[in-house]
mmCIF file of C-alpha atoms in Angstrom:
data_model
loop_
_atom_site.group_PDB
_atom_site.id
_atom_site.type_symbol
_atom_site.label_atom_id
_atom_site.label_comp_id
_atom_site.label_asym_id
_atom_site.label_seq_id
_atom_site.Cartn_x
_atom_site.Cartn_y
_atom_site.Cartn_z
ATOM 1 C CA MET C 138 39.593 -56.970 -13.535
ATOM 2 C CA SER C 139 40.661 -56.420 -10.080
ATOM 3 C CA THR C 140 42.810 -59.218 -8.447
ATOM 4 C CA VAL C 141 40.321 -58.861 -5.398
ATOM 5 C CA ILE C 142 37.288 -59.606 -7.336
ATOM 6 C CA GLU C 143 38.996 -62.550 -9.180
ATOM 7 C CA SER C 144 39.971 -64.029 -5.953
ATOM 8 C CA LEU C 145 36.542 -63.725 -4.654
ATOM 9 C CA GLU C 146 35.026 -65.266 -7.865
ATOM 10 C CA ARG C 147 37.497 -68.133 -7.640
ATOM 11 C CA ALA C 148 36.464 -69.061 -4.216
ATOM 12 C CA GLN C 149 33.011 -69.408 -5.548
ATOM 13 C CA LEU C 150 33.675 -71.823 -8.297
ATOM 14 C CA ARG C 151 32.355 -75.399 -7.757
ATOM 15 C CA ARG C 152 33.417 -78.673 -9.191
ATOM 16 C CA VAL C 153 31.252 -79.809 -12.242
ATOM 17 C CA PRO C 154 31.638 -82.632 -14.477
ATOM 18 C CA ARG C 155 32.818 -81.856 -18.067
ATOM 19 C CA PHE C 156 29.771 -81.444 -20.525
ATOM 20 C CA GLN C 157 29.097 -79.854 -23.593
ATOM 21 C CA ALA C 158 26.266 -79.029 -26.009
ATOM 22 C CA GLY C 159 24.422 -82.203 -27.079
ATOM 23 C CA ASP C 160 25.094 -84.183 -23.956
ATOM 24 C CA ARG C 161 22.095 -85.343 -21.993
ATOM 25 C CA VAL C 162 22.324 -84.481 -18.361
ATOM 26 C CA ARG C 163 20.437 -84.659 -15.186
ATOM 27 C CA VAL C 164 20.414 -81.441 -13.028
ATOM 28 C CA HIS C 165 19.568 -81.843 -9.396
ATOM 29 C CA PHE C 166 18.555 -78.438 -8.034
ATOM 30 C CA GLN C 167 16.646 -77.263 -4.906
ATOM 31 C CA VAL C 168 13.405 -75.742 -5.142
ATOM 32 C CA VAL C 169 11.933 -73.682 -2.238
ATOM 33 C CA GLU C 170 8.201 -73.859 -1.731
ATOM 34 C CA GLY C 171 7.065 -71.872 1.125
ATOM 35 C CA THR C 172 9.238 -73.146 4.060
ATOM 36 C CA ARG C 173 10.036 -76.483 2.522
ATOM 37 C CA ARG C 174 13.081 -77.241 0.378
ATOM 38 C CA ARG C 175 13.117 -80.223 -2.005
ATOM 39 C CA THR C 176 15.409 -81.474 -4.694
ATOM 40 C CA GLN C 177 13.955 -81.512 -8.279
ATOM 41 C CA VAL C 178 15.596 -83.177 -11.211
ATOM 42 C CA PHE C 179 15.479 -81.742 -14.574
ATOM 43 C CA GLU C 180 16.847 -84.088 -17.402
ATOM 44 C CA GLY C 181 17.385 -82.941 -20.961
ATOM 45 C CA VAL C 182 19.707 -82.118 -23.745
ATOM 46 C CA VAL C 183 22.217 -79.363 -23.235
ATOM 47 C CA ILE C 184 21.530 -76.959 -26.076
ATOM 48 C CA LYS C 185 24.065 -74.299 -25.228
ATOM 49 C CA ARG C 186 26.773 -73.254 -22.862
ATOM 50 C CA GLN C 187 27.874 -69.659 -22.489
ATOM 51 C CA GLY C 188 29.806 -67.314 -20.455
ATOM 52 C CA HIS C 189 32.907 -68.238 -18.208
ATOM 53 C CA GLY C 190 33.841 -68.198 -14.529
ATOM 54 C CA VAL C 191 31.209 -67.488 -12.128
ATOM 55 C CA ARG C 192 28.729 -66.277 -14.655
ATOM 56 C CA GLU C 193 28.713 -69.400 -16.919
ATOM 57 C CA THR C 194 25.220 -70.647 -17.631
ATOM 58 C CA PHE C 195 23.929 -73.636 -19.556
ATOM 59 C CA THR C 196 20.444 -74.331 -21.093
ATOM 60 C CA VAL C 197 18.920 -77.714 -20.973
ATOM 61 C CA ARG C 198 15.849 -78.650 -23.201
ATOM 62 C CA LYS C 199 13.415 -81.446 -22.760
ATOM 63 C CA GLN C 200 10.185 -82.640 -24.136
ATOM 64 C CA SER C 201 7.341 -82.599 -21.498
ATOM 65 C CA PHE C 202 4.001 -84.021 -22.593
ATOM 66 C CA GLY C 203 4.650 -82.897 -26.317
ATOM 67 C CA VAL C 204 5.812 -79.539 -25.360
ATOM 68 C CA GLY C 205 9.364 -78.315 -25.339
ATOM 69 C CA VAL C 206 10.591 -76.792 -22.059
ATOM 70 C CA GLU C 207 13.981 -75.033 -21.703
ATOM 71 C CA ARG C 208 15.507 -74.121 -18.405
ATOM 72 C CA THR C 209 18.734 -72.132 -18.018
ATOM 73 C CA PHE C 210 21.084 -72.798 -14.992
ATOM 74 C CA PRO C 211 24.097 -70.984 -13.583
ATOM 75 C CA VAL C 212 26.930 -73.719 -13.652
ATOM 76 C CA HIS C 213 28.396 -72.650 -10.408
ATOM 77 C CA SER C 214 24.994 -71.962 -8.510
ATOM 78 C CA PRO C 215 24.801 -73.153 -4.963
ATOM 79 C CA LYS C 216 21.269 -74.102 -5.638
ATOM 80 C CA ILE C 217 22.512 -76.997 -7.916
ATOM 81 C CA GLU C 218 23.372 -80.030 -5.928
ATOM 82 C CA LYS C 219 24.698 -82.056 -8.434
ATOM 83 C CA ILE C 220 24.979 -82.479 -12.473
ATOM 84 C CA GLU C 221 25.003 -86.069 -13.909
ATOM 85 C CA VAL C 222 25.995 -86.738 -17.541
ATOM 86 C CA ALA C 223 23.642 -89.451 -18.626
ATOM 87 C CA ALA C 224 24.923 -89.566 -22.108
ATOM 88 C CA ARG C 225 27.363 -87.848 -24.471
ATOM 89 C CA GLY C 226 26.026 -86.447 -27.604
ATOM 90 C CA ASP C 227 27.661 -86.695 -31.191
ATOM 91 C CA VAL C 228 27.052 -83.091 -32.452
ATOM 92 C CA ARG C 229 29.075 -80.621 -34.476
ATOM 93 C CA ARG C 230 27.652 -77.303 -33.049
ATOM 94 C CA ALA C 231 28.121 -75.176 -29.910
ATOM 95 C CA LYS C 232 24.664 -73.935 -29.957
ATOM 96 C CA LEU C 233 21.686 -76.473 -30.901
ATOM 97 C CA TYR C 234 19.099 -74.070 -31.480
ATOM 98 C CA TYR C 235 17.782 -76.083 -34.534
ATOM 99 C CA LEU C 236 16.373 -78.546 -31.983
ATOM 100 C CA ARG C 237 13.650 -76.066 -31.318
ATOM 101 C CA ASP C 238 12.080 -76.426 -34.534
ATOM 102 C CA ARG C 239 12.294 -80.364 -34.638
ATOM 103 C CA VAL C 240 9.585 -82.531 -33.379
ATOM 104 C CA GLY C 241 9.577 -86.300 -32.559
ATOM 105 C CA LYS C 242 12.536 -88.501 -33.445
ATOM 106 C CA SER C 243 14.344 -85.714 -35.479
ATOM 107 C CA ALA C 244 14.658 -83.842 -32.089
ATOM 108 C CA ARG C 245 16.942 -86.424 -30.814
ATOM 109 C CA VAL C 246 20.818 -86.171 -30.593
ATOM 110 C CA ARG C 247 22.692 -89.212 -31.717
ATOM 111 C CA GLU C 248 24.711 -90.756 -28.926
ATOM 112 C CA ARG C 249 28.518 -90.808 -29.222
ATOM 113 C CA ARG C 250 29.821 -94.548 -29.313
ATOM 114 C CA TYR C 251 32.577 -94.845 -26.957
ATOM 115 C CA ILE C 252 34.211 -92.087 -25.240
ATOM 116 C CA GLY C 253 36.571 -93.608 -22.800
ATOM 117 C CA PRO C 254 36.274 -93.871 -18.886
ATOM 118 C CA GLU C 255 34.206 -91.439 -17.283
ATOM 119 C CA GLU C 256 35.526 -89.194 -14.618
ATOM 120 C CA ILE C 257 33.744 -89.093 -11.238
ATOM 121 C CA VAL C 258 33.465 -85.517 -9.819
ATOM 122 C CA GLU C 259 32.625 -84.972 -6.379
ATOM 123 C CA PRO C 260 30.117 -81.919 -5.832
ATOM 124 C CA GLY C 261 31.534 -79.152 -3.884
ATOM 125 C CA LEU C 262 33.943 -75.852 -4.159
ATOM 126 C CA LEU C 263 36.640 -76.151 -6.691
ATOM 127 C CA HIS C 264 38.930 -73.904 -4.516
ATOM 128 C CA ASP C 265 38.387 -74.773 -0.873
ATOM 129 C CA PRO C 266 39.902 -71.764 0.830
ATOM 130 C CA VAL C 267 40.503 -73.705 4.143
ATOM 131 C CA ALA C 268 42.308 -76.467 2.368
ATOM 132 C CA GLN C 269 44.299 -74.046 0.431
ATOM 133 C CA LEU C 270 45.358 -72.213 3.508
ATOM 134 C CA GLU C 271 46.438 -75.474 5.214
ATOM 135 C CA ALA C 272 48.458 -76.514 2.301
ATOM 136 C CA GLU C 273 50.283 -73.140 2.084
ATOM 137 C CA ALA C 274 50.870 -73.366 5.764
ATOM 138 C CA ALA C 275 52.447 -76.922 5.423
ATOM 139 C CA ALA C 276 54.525 -75.747 2.449
ATOM 140 C CA SER C 277 55.922 -72.903 4.331
ATOM 141 C CA GLU C 278 56.830 -74.978 7.189
ATOM 142 C CA GLY C 279 58.771 -77.327 5.214
ATOM 143 C CA ALA C 280 60.317 -74.854 2.912
ATOM 144 C CA VAL C 281 63.989 -75.036 2.728
ATOM 145 C CA ASP C 282 65.963 -72.031 1.332
ATOM 146 C CA ALA C 283 69.340 -72.412 -0.680
ATOM 147 C CA GLU C 284 71.418 -72.913 2.542
ATOM 148 C CA GLY C 285 69.324 -75.742 3.809
ATOM 149 C CA GLU C 286 67.652 -73.794 6.594
ATOM 150 C CA THR C 287 63.923 -73.788 7.193
ATOM 151 C CA ALA C 288 62.143 -70.708 7.991
ATOM 152 C CA GLN C 289 61.650 -71.772 11.740
ATOM 153 C CA ASP C 290 65.633 -72.279 11.939
ATOM 154 C CA VAL C 291 66.036 -68.754 10.640
ATOM 155 C CA VAL C 292 63.709 -67.429 13.167
ATOM 156 C CA ALA C 293 65.250 -69.149 15.997
ATOM 157 C CA VAL C 294 68.746 -67.846 15.011
ATOM 158 C CA GLU C 295 67.668 -64.225 14.520
ATOM 159 C CA ALA C 296 65.747 -64.167 18.050
ATOM 160 C CA PRO C 297 67.514 -62.390 20.717
ATOM 161 C CA GLU C 298 69.166 -64.692 23.112
ATOM 162 C CA THR C 299 68.028 -62.904 26.224
ATOM 163 C CA GLU C 300 66.507 -65.237 29.097
ATOM 164 C CA ALA C 301 62.739 -65.131 28.781
ATOM 165 C CA VAL C 302 60.816 -65.061 31.773
ATOM 166 C CA GLU C 303 58.001 -67.723 31.734
ATOM 167 C CA GLN C 304 54.781 -66.422 32.834
ATOM 168 C CA GLU C 305 51.686 -68.296 34.090
ATOM 169 C CA PRO C 306 48.791 -68.319 31.765
ATOM 170 C CA THR C 307 46.266 -65.966 32.902
ATOM 171 C CA ALA C 308 42.532 -67.001 33.278
ATOM 172 C CA GLU C 309 41.460 -65.239 30.172
ATOM 173 C CA GLU C 310 43.901 -67.190 28.201
ATOM 174 C CA THR C 311 43.143 -70.652 29.437
ATOM 175 C CA PRO C 312 39.433 -70.811 28.271
ATOM 176 C CA ALA C 313 40.567 -69.665 24.686
ATOM 177 C CA VAL C 314 42.919 -72.603 24.419
ATOM 178 C CA GLU C 315 40.138 -75.096 25.557
ATOM 179 C CA ALA C 316 37.635 -73.379 23.283
ATOM 180 C CA GLU C 317 39.924 -74.151 20.196
ATOM 181 C CA ALA C 318 39.909 -77.847 20.799
ATOM 182 C CA PRO C 319 36.378 -79.411 20.113
ATOM 183 C CA ALA C 320 35.100 -81.677 22.772
ATOM 184 C CA GLU C 321 34.247 -84.490 20.302
ATOM 185 C CA PRO C 322 35.168 -84.771 16.501
ATOM 186 C CA ALA C 323 32.351 -83.729 13.991
ATOM 187 C CA PRO C 324 30.681 -86.612 12.043
ATOM 188 C CA GLY C 325 32.372 -86.986 8.555
ATOM 189 C CA ASP C 326 35.415 -85.185 9.621
ATOM 190 C CA PRO C 327 38.265 -86.850 7.593
ATOM 191 C CA ASP C 328 40.795 -85.843 10.277
ATOM 192 C CA ALA C 329 38.789 -87.296 13.124
ATOM 193 C CA GLU C 330 38.549 -90.605 11.435
ATOM 194 C CA GLN C 331 42.335 -91.038 11.079
ATOM 195 C CA ALA C 332 42.868 -90.517 14.894
#
């Protein structure tokens, strides 16, 4: 596959908790009804997980008023707000299609006893392109070559040593500088809270 396509798909991956077939999950997803949006929760047992990357999907099955209901979700869909793992199942199969034929208590999945501390996964993108660019910029600023010189030292040495005439900023350049700095910090901005 093309590296361009792979990089675009990698940017769309979201953080999701680890879960597998047999786990009981709660999927919070957005439903659009006319002009309104609301969050709906679908709780059930994961009966399969298939695919990989952006195209990965999982199917959740639940009993609703005595009728089995299955719903398939894309793992990395932007409509999914969050996935909660309610319980870990103790199964030996990757596809639990046999649950479709079972009724009542036999349709339940045995719960795994102790699985260790649960990791907490914040919803959001797996690879944040803005944070990744900032990290690369910080790494390139502090990068030191074999001779102990940073990239800025090399540029300063290689620049011609003629006297540069300082120019007054024109009227067109001044508003651009002011437009870059926000008047007030955005709410919830971690950089603004530190200052």
